[in-house]
């Protein structure tokens, strides 16, 4: 009975708590189409006024960086000059 | 072969070091197969418990004594559904499909918390469930907010935020009954008598008989042992019962100043582990009833799912034709 049915589409859900903040990932939802995905996302992830806007994106449409290439992609240990503390400024100059 | 083996050992060592540094593990990170399996089992059981947990309470929505109580109970049961879904979604990040989990629940292969295999014969049982069962669940769940697996920890944070209303509404029901007529107070006491021991058992077997604990603690899935959490629960609940004039049904319950490393705590009586294992193995008062209710809901909902898919397909075709 169960196995004959197809798995529904998986959507990732993003909620914007209020204007001025960005949409933030909060989980996923199963739904056959985008309207139902928005509806279910609201029922599941915003029952207490957590948001004022919802995005849903098909999980398979998300392109992700390769976890095996974490080092190559994100390492910046050799570029410490990109951080403010790399530069020497006299203490009495104050906050800069 | 030897190279592969060495690489595997190195990555396991790296994994454990990450855990020891209190870093989170995310879905695509390398993890030992046993860690993945333990989490899939635990998160799956947890999700199923939320879902089956709707049944004993859902039973009382239409018979709630006031509109206020009915609204609270509806909201609570809806939360349980939501909690089940947060957790299924966390388990899915480990590579187990929703359909597979659903199938395991419906076939009776998957376990869920045994507490939901007890019946709710009176309104006071709804109070006792909120107070004791959700109370025990919160004890279990708060440390899980710091669990090493990111998606599980995040789901638990959402759940714990929502759960405290559940316990408060349950305690309020018990308090109201305890302050009511003699018959109402007796009904509350009988519900406490029914739910006390099953709630104490919710923390699972004693540490000495809990084979999964060691790895789970090492991997920071579990932060406290079953007996530690059980002690916290008993210590929290006993004064709450006294406060509303109800009696915890344990004649061996007494203050023991040696407990909790000398800070004091309640000593409690012998737990009936035979009953615990009997219900786990499927022979509780409501095991069959719960699974049949889930099967019935799934089967009767089949046309709704088929209609939703047909509708989605129709719109997709119309959209493609328009393009």
XYZ file of C-alpha atoms in Angstrom:
419
model
C 0.000 0.000 0.000
C 2.553 2.509 1.161
C 5.351 1.617 -1.201
C 3.165 2.107 -4.298
C 2.925 5.791 -3.553
C 5.562 8.141 -4.805
C 7.567 10.255 -2.420
C 6.269 13.847 -2.517
C 8.580 16.713 -3.442
C 10.855 17.955 -0.669
C 11.052 21.738 -0.210
C 13.426 23.763 1.949
C 11.674 26.451 3.974
C 13.029 29.948 4.684
C 11.273 32.391 7.008
C 11.746 36.133 7.327
C 10.924 37.099 10.927
C 10.331 40.773 10.079
C 11.296 43.508 7.627
C 14.961 44.366 7.849
C 16.053 40.774 8.495
C 16.900 38.188 5.869
C 14.983 34.998 5.213
C 16.507 32.195 7.247
C 16.443 28.467 6.680
C 14.266 26.698 9.237
C 13.647 23.185 7.909
C 11.935 21.304 5.133
C 8.473 20.202 4.117
C 6.891 17.639 1.778
C 4.268 18.952 -0.658
C 3.153 18.133 -4.212
C 3.249 21.756 -5.451
C 4.404 25.209 -4.460
C 1.051 26.470 -3.189
C 0.693 23.529 -0.846
C 4.333 23.866 0.131
C 3.746 27.463 1.258
C 0.565 26.470 3.075
C 2.195 23.567 4.909
C 5.310 25.575 5.661
C 3.153 28.190 7.338
C 1.323 25.580 9.422
C 4.473 23.760 10.411
C 7.015 26.559 10.882
C 5.003 29.634 11.827
C 2.299 28.846 14.351
C 3.321 31.621 16.733
C 3.964 34.627 14.553
C 7.575 33.602 13.804
C 7.483 35.183 10.370
C 5.871 37.536 7.938
C 7.207 36.048 4.721
C 8.040 32.505 3.630
C 10.189 31.199 0.776
C 10.054 27.586 -0.339
C 12.642 26.130 -2.704
C 12.769 22.604 -4.086
C 15.567 20.858 -2.211
C 16.939 19.373 -5.442
C 17.344 22.888 -6.896
C 19.802 23.889 -4.196
C 23.374 23.766 -5.426
C 25.794 23.080 -2.646
C 29.573 23.307 -2.406
C 31.440 20.025 -2.171
C 32.097 19.139 1.490
C 35.304 17.340 0.432
C 36.649 20.621 -0.908
C 35.997 22.591 2.255
C 39.697 23.356 2.704
C 40.281 24.606 -0.835
C 37.017 26.541 -0.989
C 36.990 28.291 2.346
C 40.498 28.365 3.790
C 41.831 31.912 4.114
C 44.499 31.285 6.725
C 47.081 32.593 4.273
C 45.247 35.894 3.816
C 45.384 37.352 7.282
C 45.853 40.827 5.734
C 42.110 40.762 5.059
C 41.444 41.224 8.774
C 41.670 44.583 10.585
C 43.938 43.240 13.338
C 46.699 42.660 10.729
C 47.381 46.409 10.681
C 49.346 48.205 13.409
C 47.853 51.484 14.481
C 49.046 53.356 17.595
C 46.788 52.813 20.633
C 46.240 56.514 21.189
C 44.569 56.840 17.792
C 41.540 55.299 19.480
C 38.905 53.128 17.878
C 39.287 52.655 14.126
C 43.451 -1.594 1.250
C 45.778 -0.644 4.119
C 45.771 2.959 2.917
C 41.993 3.052 2.875
C 41.903 1.533 6.334
C 44.329 4.135 7.687
C 42.344 6.955 6.116
C 39.203 5.647 7.742
C 40.829 5.546 11.158
C 42.171 9.070 10.669
C 38.755 10.420 9.714
C 37.116 8.701 12.713
C 39.709 10.294 14.967
C 39.041 13.672 13.364
C 35.301 13.160 13.869
C 35.693 12.414 17.578
C 38.001 15.403 18.042
C 35.393 17.631 16.456
C 32.773 16.297 18.864
C 35.150 16.768 21.802
C 35.611 20.416 20.777
C 31.814 20.754 20.940
C 31.554 21.406 17.211
C 28.350 20.396 15.457
C 28.171 17.702 12.801
C 26.208 18.745 9.702
C 24.497 16.460 7.138
C 27.286 16.324 4.551
C 30.133 15.929 7.042
C 31.939 12.628 7.337
C 30.470 10.560 10.167
C 30.853 6.971 11.347
C 28.118 4.673 10.050
C 27.155 3.760 13.629
C 26.633 7.446 14.477
C 24.362 7.859 11.469
C 22.410 4.696 12.319
C 21.996 5.651 15.981
C 20.676 9.069 15.000
C 18.309 7.737 12.350
C 16.887 5.306 14.893
C 16.625 7.847 17.695
C 15.251 10.757 15.633
C 12.852 8.428 13.828
C 11.518 7.019 17.107
C 11.244 10.516 18.467
C 9.261 11.672 15.392
C 6.963 8.639 15.568
C 6.373 9.358 19.278
C 5.210 12.884 18.500
C 2.882 11.589 15.812
C 1.414 8.700 17.839
C 1.284 11.060 20.840
C -1.513 12.945 19.109
C -3.848 9.962 19.436
C -4.505 9.686 23.199
C -5.145 13.430 23.411
C -6.953 13.840 20.104
C -9.450 11.456 21.638
C -10.544 14.263 24.016
C -10.696 17.299 21.707
C -14.420 16.939 21.051
C -15.126 16.312 24.742
C -12.998 19.054 26.330
C -15.031 20.570 29.200
C -14.805 24.215 28.040
C -14.005 26.132 24.861
C -10.795 27.412 26.475
C -9.646 23.864 27.161
C -10.627 22.784 23.669
C -8.581 25.571 22.053
C -5.525 24.703 24.164
C -5.797 21.004 23.409
C -6.218 21.628 19.678
C -3.143 23.866 19.682
C -1.180 21.287 21.657
C -2.088 18.418 19.347
C -1.261 20.580 16.333
C 2.134 21.283 17.915
C 2.768 17.546 18.273
C 2.127 17.143 14.549
C 4.558 19.983 13.859
C 7.168 18.460 16.163
C 6.858 15.150 14.356
C 7.489 16.931 11.067
C 10.534 18.894 12.332
C 12.005 15.591 13.445
C 11.217 13.629 10.282
C 12.928 16.418 8.367
C 16.009 16.114 10.615
C 16.094 12.334 10.053
C 15.774 12.833 6.302
C 19.028 14.826 6.274
C 20.729 11.533 7.233
C 19.499 9.827 4.091
C 16.363 8.048 5.254
C 13.255 8.814 3.195
C 9.980 9.986 4.684
C 8.103 7.184 2.952
C 10.407 4.591 4.479
C 9.855 6.010 7.960
C 6.091 6.166 7.432
C 6.106 2.567 6.275
C 8.072 1.441 9.325
C 5.609 3.142 11.641
C 2.564 1.687 9.882
C 3.979 -1.842 9.751
C 4.805 -1.751 13.456
C 8.516 -2.204 12.734
C 9.498 1.176 14.172
C 9.260 1.865 17.884
C 7.772 4.927 19.520
C 7.550 5.941 23.156
C 5.648 3.264 25.102
C 3.866 5.919 27.114
C 1.387 6.387 24.277
C 0.241 2.805 24.601
C -1.728 3.667 27.726
C -5.394 4.739 27.537
C -6.969 8.101 28.461
C -10.282 7.133 30.103
C -11.032 10.501 31.782
C -10.474 14.225 31.217
C -7.984 14.203 34.088
C -5.752 11.933 32.002
C -5.277 14.870 29.627
C -4.078 16.938 32.578
C -1.768 14.148 33.729
C -0.308 13.716 30.236
C 0.516 17.407 29.872
C 1.982 17.645 33.339
C 3.861 14.333 33.580
C 4.410 13.048 30.049
C 5.300 16.424 28.551
C 7.224 17.169 31.743
C 9.317 14.025 31.250
C 9.699 14.789 27.540
C 11.027 18.272 28.351
C 13.585 16.785 30.790
C 14.765 14.546 27.966
C 14.669 17.185 25.276
C 16.421 20.146 26.878
C 19.846 18.447 26.819
C 19.134 17.358 23.214
C 19.195 21.039 22.187
C 22.997 20.696 22.623
C 23.218 17.391 20.758
C 26.168 17.098 18.388
C 24.061 16.647 15.245
C 23.107 20.109 13.960
C 19.688 19.451 12.385
C 18.512 17.435 15.429
C 19.715 20.110 17.860
C 17.966 22.844 15.839
C 14.713 20.882 15.735
C 14.923 20.356 19.494
C 15.386 24.074 20.131
C 12.151 24.815 18.264
C 10.361 21.988 20.059
C 11.479 22.999 23.552
C 10.368 26.592 22.959
C 6.880 25.358 22.150
C 6.668 22.553 24.663
C 6.542 24.514 27.903
C 2.951 25.582 27.237
C 2.048 21.907 27.023
C 3.196 21.148 30.532
C 1.660 24.285 31.998
C -1.747 23.607 30.461
C -1.638 20.050 31.850
C -0.718 21.198 35.343
C -3.459 23.838 35.201
C -6.008 21.117 34.393
C -4.810 19.053 37.374
C -4.791 22.101 39.651
C -8.351 23.008 38.646
C -9.608 19.469 39.248
C -7.716 19.207 42.545
C -9.421 22.394 43.751
C -12.829 21.212 42.512
C -15.415 18.848 43.986
C -14.431 15.707 45.853
C -15.198 13.635 42.751
C -13.046 15.891 40.561
C -10.119 15.693 42.970
C -10.445 11.912 43.055
C -10.463 11.829 39.272
C -7.206 13.848 39.238
C -5.632 11.523 41.830
C -6.612 8.426 39.865
C -5.096 9.901 36.701
C -1.868 10.643 38.597
C -1.897 7.044 39.865
C -2.279 5.749 36.316
C 0.406 7.958 34.709
C 3.067 8.176 37.408
C 4.941 4.910 36.842
C 4.671 4.902 33.042
C 6.096 8.472 33.113
C 8.983 7.429 35.361
C 9.678 4.604 32.894
C 9.770 7.049 29.962
C 13.476 7.663 30.604
C 14.192 4.099 29.570
C 16.024 1.240 31.252
C 18.403 1.768 34.143
C 21.916 2.826 33.187
C 23.192 -0.661 33.947
C 20.817 -2.121 31.321
C 21.098 0.608 28.711
C 23.387 -0.673 25.956
C 23.128 2.428 23.741
C 24.121 4.952 26.369
C 27.900 4.632 26.204
C 28.346 5.527 22.534
C 25.615 8.149 22.671
C 27.383 9.929 25.518
C 30.744 9.679 23.734
C 29.186 11.197 20.604
C 27.350 13.855 22.613
C 23.975 12.758 21.336
C 23.104 12.136 24.947
C 24.331 14.457 27.704
C 22.806 12.726 30.714
C 22.103 9.084 31.444
C 18.567 7.693 31.817
C 18.834 7.491 35.599
C 20.170 11.042 35.909
C 17.229 12.400 33.935
C 14.764 10.224 35.869
C 16.085 11.653 39.138
C 15.666 15.230 37.856
C 12.088 14.407 36.867
C 11.120 12.904 40.217
C 12.728 15.812 42.081
C 10.803 18.333 39.974
C 7.397 16.645 40.080
C 7.055 15.605 43.727
C 6.787 19.178 45.103
C 4.407 20.123 42.265
C 2.088 17.282 43.311
C 2.278 18.321 46.966
C 1.450 21.893 45.996
C -1.931 20.853 44.570
C -2.654 18.298 47.287
C -2.162 15.151 45.200
C -0.145 12.143 46.303
C 2.527 10.484 44.191
C 1.655 6.764 44.264
C 4.940 5.442 45.611
C 5.116 4.319 49.243
C 8.907 4.195 49.095
C 9.242 7.821 48.051
C 11.289 9.750 50.596
C 13.833 12.560 50.783
C 17.354 11.220 50.641
C 20.036 13.755 51.423
C 22.729 11.611 49.818
C 21.192 11.829 46.319
C 22.483 14.254 43.674
C 26.026 14.157 45.071
C 24.937 15.099 48.546
C 22.617 17.939 47.522
C 19.610 15.776 48.278
C 16.878 14.291 46.124
C 13.972 11.877 46.283
C 14.548 8.165 46.637
C 11.848 6.266 44.786
C 10.543 2.714 44.740
C 11.313 -0.220 42.491
C 10.299 0.238 38.846
C 8.340 -2.610 37.276
C 10.673 -3.353 34.374
C 8.666 -6.395 33.353
C 5.780 -4.096 32.545
C 8.128 -1.714 30.708
C 9.504 -4.456 28.442
C 6.079 -5.984 27.926
C 4.739 -2.667 26.566
C 7.885 -2.048 24.499
C 7.455 -5.475 22.936
C 3.934 -4.590 21.865
C 1.782 -5.990 24.624
C 0.595 -2.763 26.242
C -3.047 -1.831 26.676
C -3.231 0.267 23.487
C -0.431 -0.890 21.132
C -2.752 -2.443 18.550
C -5.261 0.370 18.788
C -2.605 3.026 18.104
C -1.150 1.302 15.051
C -4.593 0.535 13.628
C -5.584 4.188 14.064
C -2.480 5.273 12.127
C -3.123 2.693 9.391
C -6.745 3.774 9.104
C -5.764 7.458 8.824
C -3.147 6.630 6.199
C -5.516 4.494 4.128
C -8.410 6.902 4.359
C -6.133 9.801 3.423
C -4.874 8.040 0.315
C -7.404 9.726 -2.044
C -6.429 13.149 -0.641
C -2.779 12.534 -1.454
C -3.716 11.204 -4.908
C -5.912 14.258 -5.566
C -3.179 16.668 -4.467
C -0.700 14.982 -6.818
C -3.193 15.012 -9.705
C -3.893 18.696 -9.106
C -0.179 19.531 -9.008
C 0.367 17.614 -12.242
C -2.559 19.333 -13.979
C -1.229 22.755 -13.068
C 2.256 21.822 -14.209
C 0.912 20.727 -17.605
C -1.105 23.962 -17.942
C 1.971 25.990 -17.049
C 4.092 24.205 -19.656
C 1.384 24.702 -22.316
C 1.299 28.431 -21.565
C 5.076 28.773 -21.974
